[in-house]
GROMACS .gro file of C-alpha atoms in nm:
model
   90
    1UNK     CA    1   3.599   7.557  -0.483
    2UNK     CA    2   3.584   7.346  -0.164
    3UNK     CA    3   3.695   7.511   0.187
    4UNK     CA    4   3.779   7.213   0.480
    5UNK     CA    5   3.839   7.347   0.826
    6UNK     CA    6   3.975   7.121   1.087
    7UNK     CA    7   3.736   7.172   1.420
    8UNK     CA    8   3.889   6.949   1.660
    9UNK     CA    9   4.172   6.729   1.688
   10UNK     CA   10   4.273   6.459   1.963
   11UNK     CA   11   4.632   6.292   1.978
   12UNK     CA   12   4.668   6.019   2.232
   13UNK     CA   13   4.929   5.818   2.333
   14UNK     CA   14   4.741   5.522   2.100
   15UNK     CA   15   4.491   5.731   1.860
   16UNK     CA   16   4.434   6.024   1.701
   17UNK     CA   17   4.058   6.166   1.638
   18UNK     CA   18   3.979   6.451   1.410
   19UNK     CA   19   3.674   6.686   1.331
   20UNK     CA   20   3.654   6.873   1.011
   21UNK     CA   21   3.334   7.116   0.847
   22UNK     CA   22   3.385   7.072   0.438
   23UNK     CA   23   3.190   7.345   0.203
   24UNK     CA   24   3.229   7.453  -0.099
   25UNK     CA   25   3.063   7.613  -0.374
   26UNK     CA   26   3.025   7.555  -0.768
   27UNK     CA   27   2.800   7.530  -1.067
   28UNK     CA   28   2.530   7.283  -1.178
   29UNK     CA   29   2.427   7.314  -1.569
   30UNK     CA   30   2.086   7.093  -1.681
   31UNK     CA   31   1.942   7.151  -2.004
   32UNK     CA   32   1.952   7.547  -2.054
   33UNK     CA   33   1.969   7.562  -1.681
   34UNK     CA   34   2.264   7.675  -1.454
   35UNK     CA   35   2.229   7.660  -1.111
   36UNK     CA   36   2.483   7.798  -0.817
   37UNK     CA   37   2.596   7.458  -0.652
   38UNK     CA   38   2.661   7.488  -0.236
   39UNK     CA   39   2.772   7.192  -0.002
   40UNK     CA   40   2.839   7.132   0.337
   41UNK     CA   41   2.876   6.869   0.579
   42UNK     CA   42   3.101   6.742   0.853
   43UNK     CA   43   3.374   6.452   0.861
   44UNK     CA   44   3.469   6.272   1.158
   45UNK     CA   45   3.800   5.992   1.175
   46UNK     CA   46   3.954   5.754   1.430
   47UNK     CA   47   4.240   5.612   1.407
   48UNK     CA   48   4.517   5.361   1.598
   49UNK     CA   49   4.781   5.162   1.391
   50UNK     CA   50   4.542   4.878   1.318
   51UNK     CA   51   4.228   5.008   1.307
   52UNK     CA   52   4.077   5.309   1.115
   53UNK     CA   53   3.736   5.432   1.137
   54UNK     CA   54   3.531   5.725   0.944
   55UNK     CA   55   3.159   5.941   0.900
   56UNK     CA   56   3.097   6.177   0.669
   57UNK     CA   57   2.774   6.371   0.557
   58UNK     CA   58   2.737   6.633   0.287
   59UNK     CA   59   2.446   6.820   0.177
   60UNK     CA   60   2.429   6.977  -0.184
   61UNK     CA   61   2.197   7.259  -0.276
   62UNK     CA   62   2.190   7.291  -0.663
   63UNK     CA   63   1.871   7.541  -0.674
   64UNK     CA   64   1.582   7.365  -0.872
   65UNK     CA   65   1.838   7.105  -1.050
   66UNK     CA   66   2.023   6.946  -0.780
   67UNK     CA   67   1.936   6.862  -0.404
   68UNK     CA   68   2.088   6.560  -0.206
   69UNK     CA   69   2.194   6.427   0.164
   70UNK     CA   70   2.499   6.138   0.120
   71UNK     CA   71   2.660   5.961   0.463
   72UNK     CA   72   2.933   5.731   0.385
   73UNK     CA   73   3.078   5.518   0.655
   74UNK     CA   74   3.439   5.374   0.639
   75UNK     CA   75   3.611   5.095   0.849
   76UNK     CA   76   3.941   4.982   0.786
   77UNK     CA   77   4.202   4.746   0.926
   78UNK     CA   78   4.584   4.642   0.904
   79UNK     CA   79   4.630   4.266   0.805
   80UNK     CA   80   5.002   4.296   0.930
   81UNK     CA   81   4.950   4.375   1.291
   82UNK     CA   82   5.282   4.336   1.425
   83UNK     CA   83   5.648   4.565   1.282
   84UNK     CA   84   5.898   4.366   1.080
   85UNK     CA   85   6.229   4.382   1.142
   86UNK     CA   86   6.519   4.308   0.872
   87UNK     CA   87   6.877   4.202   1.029
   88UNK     CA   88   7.175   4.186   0.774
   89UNK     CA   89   7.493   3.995   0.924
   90UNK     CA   90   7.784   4.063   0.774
   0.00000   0.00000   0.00000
């Protein structure tokens, strides 16, 4: 089960930023072992019409069978910069 609330949003007159807080809880099974499985972490965006840019972090409790930190960056761009426009004559 994974809960995402948005914290903060910002819509400009060229971007929009947002702010969310992801959790969520589950199970981990190892060997004879199962474990409750909790994460949290916060994701962050920016984006214009060319350029997008992202953070994330999560950290996962899995009891004695699971424990890790992940960050994951993200940094995208639109080859086609400019709006195309179609004219039919008839």
């Amino acid at each position: 089960m994974q809960l995402n609330n948005l914290l903060y949003r910002k819509n400009a007159q060229n971007y929009q930023a947002n702010l969310y807080l992801k959790s969520g809880l589950g199970l981990i099974h190892d060997s004879n072992q199962i474990e409750p499985l909790l994460f949290s972490g916060l994701a962050a965006d920016w984006e214009t019409r060319r350029l997008f840019a992202s953070y994330s972090n999560r950290f996962m409790w899995g009891g004695d069978v699971f424990n890790l930190i992940n960050n994951s960056w993200r940094l995208s761009f639109a080859p086609i910069l400019e709006t195309m426009e179609i004219f039919i004559l008839g």
